[in-house]
Amino acid sequence: MGLLSDPNRRRALISLLTRLNAPICVVCYMAGVAWFMGLAFEPFTLRTYMSENAMGSTMVEERFPSGERALATGREFSAHKKRAGGMPVDWLVKTMQARGLEVFTQRFSRTLPFPDENKERYMVKGTNVYGILRAPRAPRTEALVLSAPCTPGDNNNQAVGLLLGLAQYFRNQIFWAKDIIFLVNEHDLIGMQAWLEGYHHTNTTGMDWSPLQGRGGSIQAALSLELSSDVITSMDLVLEGLNGQLPNLDLANLFYAFCQKIGVLCTIQGKLQRNDWDSVSGYSHSVQTMMLMVMKQASGRPWGDHGLFLRYHIEAATVRGINSFRQYKTDTTTIGRLLEGMYRKLNNLLERLHQSYFFYLMPSLSHFVSIGYYMPAFGLLAVILLLRALDLWVQLATPPQRTEDGVPDTEQMSSPGVLSVLTPLVISHLTGVALYTLPIQFQEMAVEHFPVSETEAVVLTAIAVYTAGLALPHNTHRLLSGEGTEQGWKVLKLVAVLYLAVLLGCTALINFSLGFILALTLVPVAAFVTPHVPKVLSAFILVILSPACTLLFSVFFFQELQEVPTSFQEGWLLYLSVISQGILDHFLYGSLVYPLIALLVYPCWLLFWNILFWK
Amino acid sequence: MNILLKTKLHISATGIYMEAAHWLVEHSQATTSNGGQRDNNAVNSPQTAAETAEQAVGERRWEATEAEAAADRQDTTAGESSLPASVPRPRDDFQEELVIRPLHSGDIYASFQFRTVWETDFMKGNKVSHYRLFPKSLGQVISKFSVRELHISFTQGYWRTMRWGQPYQPSPPGAELWVWFQDSVTDVDGTSAQCVLQTAGYRQRDGPPIPSLCHPPREIVCTENLTPWKKLLPCGSKAGLAVLLKSEKLFHSSFHSQAGKREWSLFKMFSRTLTEACPLASSSKIYIDVTDNPQGDQFEVSPATPLLSQAVVLGDRRTFSVYDLTQQITFGTVRSLNLLIRWKSSEGDMLRPLLHAERYVAGYGLQTGEIHTLMYNNHPYRSFPVLLLDSVPWYLRLYIHTLTVTSKGKDNKPSYIHYQPSKDRVRPHLLEMLIQLPPNSVTEVTVQFERALLKWTEYTPDPNHGFYVGSSVISSLVPSIVAMDTNSTQERPLFSSFFPCKEESSYFVRVYTEPLLVNLPTPDFSMPYNVICLTCTVVAVGYGSLYNLLTRSFQIEEPSPGLAKRIANIIRKMRGVPPL
């Protein structure tokens, strides 16, 4: 860096950066967005390939014959489910035992922090039933899991039927080297959470469950099966798990490879693969697929029962049968063969799945974008923050130009006072804490005083606290440290911009999608806001680009991507339910998106709001 | 001095089976003067004490069985008893037997025992060079390393105590090697290492030698292990019971693994029938456990045999049907014996074993974890002590202060704890505890650990598979079932239950938990090149120049002016005007 050690050139470089700061920022932003959009363009992406040797060249034969019998079992299960009004525990235990499994049950109960109106549950009590097929020659050190949820109504009966059919068929095979656990979980994710916590003897969410009696060692991989019709047109693969975690790409490759082999239509995000990548519609199709994945990943919630396995370093995916109006149908025997093939390959694993990528986006099932390709898009957005910070640093340093060495005068620097920076920081974070705690705390009081349900109370309190935060803190620093100075807001902005850069950087490392979406909206805010821009217009833009509005737009955008456009009224209701779901995900499964937004992102945004109204 | 070669194989039919082979070479106390020294050893180490106890119990048990069997034989077949009497008894002796036990789950438990007894003295200086029935390869190991006792077992699969009850001889999954040396041996580590290498001829791969207890949990039985093992038998697999041990059938075929109770036969399971006993064997018998089938309503055995034998096995009085293969009449007119078991009733619940145990790793992430060991005492009213022996590799750093023992929700203080901390790369943790198990309870032992980061050359070729932690060993004297049923309705002489017999009141049991597979923090081994490149770049470019910037002081050096300017300045200087 001779460039920097030469003071003249350094000065020239700095002056270039400060003079051209705004254009460079704009170019970076455009480049970041363009790079991101380019990720879905097929020539820029890589074809998926199987990295794991143990699953690659070894041939397996799929011979599962009894799809019809599995469907009959499913119907029987459905009848018993109706009679029992929930999980038919006794019937399942007996049926699994008859298939030669070691059967165990687990009871669990959980009282939600507030009623879940989407799924209509508040005090949840249930039972998981699981049977272990012991590997003939393995000492209980490794296991694979196949799970199917027991859902109310007529859903997923076929999945349970097929699970039992596969259990019976697998029992007669001698090549199993890993125990196979067949799990039927009640109350979808809550049951799964209870089972996983029981299996690993942890308690992260304060749920009550009875300890598990039987185990199969360390779980290597898991599939969750959802199947609600006798024949299907395609199989959909769901990868997005808790906090945006994804299973190893080899699991997706495995699914894709067997769909190709057996001839089952396979989709991801419900989107079939298309070959016309060079046409506009082909490109927009893959953009749509990728954007769906980005939105789902950014939400941080598990999009299938598999999502909770990922926390325990167990590679897992949900396989969902979809029955649409297409002509070509696949029967249950074929799905059974597909799963048999996948389990036989997983059974061959010598090590955990680790060879392939853990961080990727998929514009189609046969192509993926690895972390090395998508990170520059985020990097281009993040560099804007650094450029602005450099600009501010230089501006703060320039007034004492008399000193020739360029080192800013310390007295000049400290003149704004620590308090003028610290006060907004503390106040905005306290607002964040209020946003995190008050909705749950005050739900009862709100229900007493207003004609709303508990769920509405929580969501509306959250929105109220959020809005109140806009009015509250932006002038308080004056009480403590007198008039805000020009230096003052610059120091505050410098702090805020660096804070945001670190925050977004860390978020993007863990959950790229969330980091990128937040960067897309918050970076422009951070870049342009000063006390000297037109107040009303800027305030409007700031509100539009705030995290809450980002969420609102995301909801509409997501509906648009799924090709179910919604009216504003419906969209608003959806928005409210998304907020309540987000809060519930945090308390039930430990999703980190709600605390991240409430405790860090929102306070950071408030700092910029504060700068806008600096006096 | 007796040398006893007991070889044994467990096979359970329906699908899941376990298999073990044992060599147990022991110098029986009755014929040697080593008994006293052995007791000394017992005092020194509790583990040895337990081991000794077991052997004592084992000896008694088998003597009893043989005595009774012999009695039976004399009662029913008079001609046979005269044979051993007329021939002078050879100094070495080979016996083989197969015990078949139909389990309530519908599985069949088949246990092979081959025993070679040789009365000779390896230690008295004179080199033994003539081997008749006893395998020479093993004899050489014993004489060279002054082994007093040698015990090797290979096991594949896991014995499901909950479902199948206690096995006749338990062994942990993987391979296990116990060696006791003569007192003359001083360098135990070195000798045992050599000994392990020598015995390794019988197996494929070797684990790290641990003084006197070697236990690589990944070592499993396979055809390569079984073949040399069969060669140790006097008849090989040519005649006698060993013909059933056809490896391809044992390892590659389907075990008719239908759930539920089906017909079972020797031919179905081993694809062989028996036609003769091993001609070198002094006794060759098949026992079928018919205790749970007194009226024949559970299953039916054909061909039927009039011979019955009783023995107390694992604290329970069992009745066996006996087939003597040395008798031609056993093979009938077709000259081949194909035992057939036909299930009649599909019901029947196994009495839960009085003592069983399980173990698992709790927690998630790659930093810490917790080992849970659960021990079940299913006895309705008796508590009994157990000795828990845990050997945990050093790369799991046990936090011994977090050790808790709880029974029925209350703290259960072990009456004896021996803990030997690990030394990195040298020796594992050794934790021994004597715990009293309350009646009808689950006792949970938990201890937290931290996962160590290994040096990069210390990882196995498949590091993402995880690392094994061997089974913990639970040894106990369990109150026997015979002593448990106080209001017996079985037809027995009244006096037999009047005074509870001391021998029968408890029996020795050793239970092995499942081994654990623990993932350690593992670097991505394809990365070193990238990491080296990146690190070098960062150090060279980033750190170097930043360090430069921070430590040097910079001064603005006036650039040397051009020639024209210099001339102009000289002129200006001469004119007395300030230079440009």
PDB file of C-alpha atoms in Angstrom, chain B residues 88-245:
ATOM      1  CA  PRO B  88      -7.635 -93.605  29.377  1.00  0.00           C
ATOM      2  CA  ARG B  89      -8.614 -89.939  29.512  1.00  0.00           C
ATOM      3  CA  PRO B  90      -6.338 -87.915  27.243  1.00  0.00           C
ATOM      4  CA  ARG B  91      -4.566 -84.906  28.693  1.00  0.00           C
ATOM      5  CA  ASP B  92      -6.377 -82.608  26.368  1.00  0.00           C
ATOM      6  CA  ASP B  93     -10.050 -82.634  25.806  1.00  0.00           C
ATOM      7  CA  PHE B  94     -12.435 -80.941  23.399  1.00  0.00           C
ATOM      8  CA  GLN B  95     -16.139 -80.358  23.952  1.00  0.00           C
ATOM      9  CA  GLU B  96     -18.653 -78.599  21.811  1.00  0.00           C
ATOM     10  CA  GLU B  97     -22.190 -77.548  22.417  1.00  0.00           C
ATOM     11  CA  LEU B  98     -24.951 -75.436  20.964  1.00  0.00           C
ATOM     12  CA  VAL B  99     -27.592 -73.855  23.168  1.00  0.00           C
ATOM     13  CA  ILE B 100     -30.783 -72.790  21.443  1.00  0.00           C
ATOM     14  CA  ARG B 101     -33.189 -70.591  23.265  1.00  0.00           C
ATOM     15  CA  PRO B 102     -36.498 -69.611  21.658  1.00  0.00           C
ATOM     16  CA  LEU B 103     -37.181 -66.064  22.816  1.00  0.00           C
ATOM     17  CA  HIS B 104     -40.599 -64.610  23.427  1.00  0.00           C
ATOM     18  CA  SER B 105     -40.086 -62.054  20.719  1.00  0.00           C
ATOM     19  CA  GLY B 106     -40.023 -64.896  18.203  1.00  0.00           C
ATOM     20  CA  ASP B 107     -36.273 -64.705  17.824  1.00  0.00           C
ATOM     21  CA  ILE B 108     -34.077 -67.711  18.291  1.00  0.00           C
ATOM     22  CA  TYR B 109     -30.915 -67.328  20.301  1.00  0.00           C
ATOM     23  CA  ALA B 110     -28.236 -69.796  19.335  1.00  0.00           C
ATOM     24  CA  SER B 111     -25.042 -69.902  21.343  1.00  0.00           C
ATOM     25  CA  PHE B 112     -22.108 -72.049  20.331  1.00  0.00           C
ATOM     26  CA  GLN B 113     -19.498 -73.092  22.843  1.00  0.00           C
ATOM     27  CA  PHE B 114     -16.337 -74.909  21.943  1.00  0.00           C
ATOM     28  CA  ARG B 115     -14.076 -75.773  24.811  1.00  0.00           C
ATOM     29  CA  THR B 116     -10.572 -77.163  24.696  1.00  0.00           C
ATOM     30  CA  VAL B 117      -8.975 -78.086  27.988  1.00  0.00           C
ATOM     31  CA  TRP B 118      -5.334 -78.959  28.074  1.00  0.00           C
ATOM     32  CA  GLU B 119      -3.525 -79.853  31.202  1.00  0.00           C
ATOM     33  CA  THR B 120      -0.022 -78.734  30.608  1.00  0.00           C
ATOM     34  CA  ASP B 121       2.443 -76.258  31.928  1.00  0.00           C
ATOM     35  CA  PHE B 122       3.615 -73.525  29.689  1.00  0.00           C
ATOM     36  CA  MET B 123       5.549 -71.684  32.309  1.00  0.00           C
ATOM     37  CA  LYS B 124       7.900 -74.252  33.706  1.00  0.00           C
ATOM     38  CA  GLY B 125      10.726 -73.505  31.316  1.00  0.00           C
ATOM     39  CA  ASN B 126      10.337 -76.542  29.116  1.00  0.00           C
ATOM     40  CA  LYS B 127       9.184 -75.368  25.741  1.00  0.00           C
ATOM     41  CA  VAL B 128       5.940 -76.866  24.672  1.00  0.00           C
ATOM     42  CA  SER B 129       6.209 -77.954  21.104  1.00  0.00           C
ATOM     43  CA  HIS B 130       3.656 -80.660  20.704  1.00  0.00           C
ATOM     44  CA  TYR B 131       0.104 -79.524  20.171  1.00  0.00           C
ATOM     45  CA  ARG B 132      -2.772 -81.890  19.675  1.00  0.00           C
ATOM     46  CA  LEU B 133      -6.157 -80.243  20.068  1.00  0.00           C
ATOM     47  CA  PHE B 134      -5.088 -76.898  21.387  1.00  0.00           C
ATOM     48  CA  PRO B 135      -4.239 -74.389  18.631  1.00  0.00           C
ATOM     49  CA  LYS B 136      -0.543 -73.834  18.359  1.00  0.00           C
ATOM     50  CA  SER B 137      -0.763 -70.205  17.366  1.00  0.00           C
ATOM     51  CA  LEU B 138      -2.574 -69.326  20.553  1.00  0.00           C
ATOM     52  CA  GLY B 139      -0.340 -71.502  22.670  1.00  0.00           C
ATOM     53  CA  GLN B 140       2.703 -69.655  21.464  1.00  0.00           C
ATOM     54  CA  VAL B 141       1.245 -66.308  22.397  1.00  0.00           C
ATOM     55  CA  ILE B 142       0.415 -67.584  25.842  1.00  0.00           C
ATOM     56  CA  SER B 143       3.838 -69.029  26.530  1.00  0.00           C
ATOM     57  CA  LYS B 144       5.803 -66.172  25.023  1.00  0.00           C
ATOM     58  CA  PHE B 145       4.123 -63.381  26.930  1.00  0.00           C
ATOM     59  CA  SER B 146       3.467 -65.215  30.173  1.00  0.00           C
ATOM     60  CA  VAL B 147      -0.203 -64.634  29.838  1.00  0.00           C
ATOM     61  CA  ARG B 148      -2.252 -65.834  32.719  1.00  0.00           C
ATOM     62  CA  GLU B 149      -5.559 -65.064  31.172  1.00  0.00           C
ATOM     63  CA  LEU B 150      -6.538 -63.950  27.724  1.00  0.00           C
ATOM     64  CA  HIS B 151      -9.956 -62.967  26.652  1.00  0.00           C
ATOM     65  CA  ILE B 152     -10.780 -61.754  23.177  1.00  0.00           C
ATOM     66  CA  SER B 153     -14.199 -61.025  21.835  1.00  0.00           C
ATOM     67  CA  PHE B 154     -15.467 -59.705  18.551  1.00  0.00           C
ATOM     68  CA  THR B 155     -19.016 -58.603  18.361  1.00  0.00           C
ATOM     69  CA  GLN B 156     -21.137 -57.267  15.631  1.00  0.00           C
ATOM     70  CA  GLY B 157     -24.411 -55.606  16.335  1.00  0.00           C
ATOM     71  CA  TYR B 158     -25.772 -54.979  19.745  1.00  0.00           C
ATOM     72  CA  TRP B 159     -27.324 -57.391  22.197  1.00  0.00           C
ATOM     73  CA  ARG B 160     -30.789 -56.098  22.925  1.00  0.00           C
ATOM     74  CA  THR B 161     -31.073 -56.933  26.574  1.00  0.00           C
ATOM     75  CA  MET B 162     -34.504 -55.321  26.811  1.00  0.00           C
ATOM     76  CA  ARG B 163     -35.958 -57.620  24.185  1.00  0.00           C
ATOM     77  CA  TRP B 164     -33.877 -60.736  24.409  1.00  0.00           C
ATOM     78  CA  GLY B 165     -32.900 -60.929  28.059  1.00  0.00           C
ATOM     79  CA  GLN B 166     -29.414 -61.556  29.344  1.00  0.00           C
ATOM     80  CA  PRO B 167     -27.051 -63.282  26.943  1.00  0.00           C
ATOM     81  CA  TYR B 168     -25.123 -66.269  28.299  1.00  0.00           C
ATOM     82  CA  GLN B 169     -21.922 -64.394  27.860  1.00  0.00           C
ATOM     83  CA  PRO B 170     -22.134 -60.655  27.271  1.00  0.00           C
ATOM     84  CA  SER B 171     -19.595 -58.748  25.273  1.00  0.00           C
ATOM     85  CA  PRO B 172     -19.459 -55.163  24.019  1.00  0.00           C
ATOM     86  CA  PRO B 173     -19.920 -54.185  20.387  1.00  0.00           C
ATOM     87  CA  GLY B 174     -16.641 -54.159  18.542  1.00  0.00           C
ATOM     88  CA  ALA B 175     -13.599 -55.987  19.761  1.00  0.00           C
ATOM     89  CA  GLU B 176     -12.463 -56.414  23.292  1.00  0.00           C
ATOM     90  CA  LEU B 177      -9.266 -57.882  24.627  1.00  0.00           C
ATOM     91  CA  TRP B 178      -8.502 -58.522  28.260  1.00  0.00           C
ATOM     92  CA  VAL B 179      -5.148 -59.881  29.243  1.00  0.00           C
ATOM     93  CA  TRP B 180      -3.821 -60.804  32.646  1.00  0.00           C
ATOM     94  CA  PHE B 181      -0.121 -61.411  32.824  1.00  0.00           C
ATOM     95  CA  GLN B 182       1.926 -63.558  35.129  1.00  0.00           C
ATOM     96  CA  ASP B 183       3.515 -61.745  38.008  1.00  0.00           C
ATOM     97  CA  SER B 184       6.905 -62.230  36.392  1.00  0.00           C
ATOM     98  CA  VAL B 185       5.963 -59.666  33.748  1.00  0.00           C
ATOM     99  CA  THR B 186       7.154 -56.213  34.723  1.00  0.00           C
ATOM    100  CA  ASP B 187       6.802 -54.139  31.563  1.00  0.00           C
ATOM    101  CA  VAL B 188       3.060 -54.499  31.202  1.00  0.00           C
ATOM    102  CA  ASP B 189       2.647 -51.786  28.565  1.00  0.00           C
ATOM    103  CA  GLY B 190       5.314 -53.095  26.264  1.00  0.00           C
ATOM    104  CA  THR B 191       4.342 -56.691  26.642  1.00  0.00           C
ATOM    105  CA  SER B 192       0.690 -55.997  26.109  1.00  0.00           C
ATOM    106  CA  ALA B 193       1.441 -53.970  23.007  1.00  0.00           C
ATOM    107  CA  GLN B 194       3.398 -56.872  21.580  1.00  0.00           C
ATOM    108  CA  CYS B 195       0.771 -59.302  22.651  1.00  0.00           C
ATOM    109  CA  VAL B 196      -1.889 -57.265  20.902  1.00  0.00           C
ATOM    110  CA  LEU B 197       0.120 -57.275  17.731  1.00  0.00           C
ATOM    111  CA  GLN B 198       0.527 -61.023  17.904  1.00  0.00           C
ATOM    112  CA  THR B 199      -3.093 -61.744  18.473  1.00  0.00           C
ATOM    113  CA  ALA B 200      -3.931 -59.293  15.725  1.00  0.00           C
ATOM    114  CA  GLY B 201      -3.218 -62.082  13.312  1.00  0.00           C
ATOM    115  CA  TYR B 202      -6.764 -63.171  13.969  1.00  0.00           C
ATOM    116  CA  ARG B 203      -8.276 -59.929  12.932  1.00  0.00           C
ATOM    117  CA  GLN B 204      -8.004 -57.306  10.290  1.00  0.00           C
ATOM    118  CA  ARG B 205      -7.016 -54.165  12.056  1.00  0.00           C
ATOM    119  CA  ASP B 206      -5.712 -53.102  15.338  1.00  0.00           C
ATOM    120  CA  GLY B 207      -6.671 -50.534  17.887  1.00  0.00           C
ATOM    121  CA  PRO B 208      -4.333 -48.590  20.112  1.00  0.00           C
ATOM    122  CA  PRO B 209      -3.003 -50.766  22.913  1.00  0.00           C
ATOM    123  CA  ILE B 210      -4.319 -49.858  26.287  1.00  0.00           C
ATOM    124  CA  PRO B 211      -2.596 -51.599  29.127  1.00  0.00           C
ATOM    125  CA  SER B 212      -4.347 -54.887  29.690  1.00  0.00           C
ATOM    126  CA  LEU B 213      -7.675 -53.683  28.305  1.00  0.00           C
ATOM    127  CA  CYS B 214      -7.936 -53.067  24.637  1.00  0.00           C
ATOM    128  CA  HIS B 215     -11.246 -52.049  23.288  1.00  0.00           C
ATOM    129  CA  PRO B 216     -11.543 -50.626  19.787  1.00  0.00           C
ATOM    130  CA  PRO B 217     -15.310 -50.315  19.339  1.00  0.00           C
ATOM    131  CA  ARG B 218     -15.174 -50.266  15.577  1.00  0.00           C
ATOM    132  CA  GLU B 219     -13.673 -53.707  15.221  1.00  0.00           C
ATOM    133  CA  ILE B 220     -16.383 -55.962  13.927  1.00  0.00           C
ATOM    134  CA  VAL B 221     -16.823 -59.532  12.959  1.00  0.00           C
ATOM    135  CA  CYS B 222     -16.595 -60.378   9.339  1.00  0.00           C
ATOM    136  CA  THR B 223     -15.669 -63.351   7.225  1.00  0.00           C
ATOM    137  CA  GLU B 224     -11.996 -62.483   7.494  1.00  0.00           C
ATOM    138  CA  ASN B 225     -12.261 -62.698  11.252  1.00  0.00           C
ATOM    139  CA  LEU B 226     -14.345 -65.814  11.379  1.00  0.00           C
ATOM    140  CA  THR B 227     -12.240 -67.984   9.110  1.00  0.00           C
ATOM    141  CA  PRO B 228      -9.008 -67.907  11.125  1.00  0.00           C
ATOM    142  CA  TRP B 229     -11.111 -68.291  14.196  1.00  0.00           C
ATOM    143  CA  LYS B 230     -12.666 -71.485  12.905  1.00  0.00           C
ATOM    144  CA  LYS B 231      -9.211 -72.821  12.138  1.00  0.00           C
ATOM    145  CA  LEU B 232      -8.492 -72.846  15.835  1.00  0.00           C
ATOM    146  CA  LEU B 233     -11.051 -75.593  16.339  1.00  0.00           C
ATOM    147  CA  PRO B 234      -9.750 -79.185  16.192  1.00  0.00           C
ATOM    148  CA  CYS B 235     -12.217 -80.175  13.503  1.00  0.00           C
ATOM    149  CA  GLY B 236     -12.181 -76.837  11.750  1.00  0.00           C
ATOM    150  CA  SER B 237     -15.497 -76.371  10.049  1.00  0.00           C
ATOM    151  CA  LYS B 238     -15.386 -79.873   8.600  1.00  0.00           C
ATOM    152  CA  ALA B 239     -17.352 -81.733  11.207  1.00  0.00           C
ATOM    153  CA  GLY B 240     -19.342 -81.224  14.331  1.00  0.00           C
ATOM    154  CA  LEU B 241     -21.269 -78.123  15.236  1.00  0.00           C
ATOM    155  CA  ALA B 242     -18.864 -75.835  13.433  1.00  0.00           C
ATOM    156  CA  VAL B 243     -20.239 -76.892  10.057  1.00  0.00           C
ATOM    157  CA  LEU B 244     -23.166 -74.649  10.814  1.00  0.00           C
ATOM    158  CA  LEU B 245     -20.898 -71.623  10.852  1.00  0.00           C
TER     159      LEU B 245
END
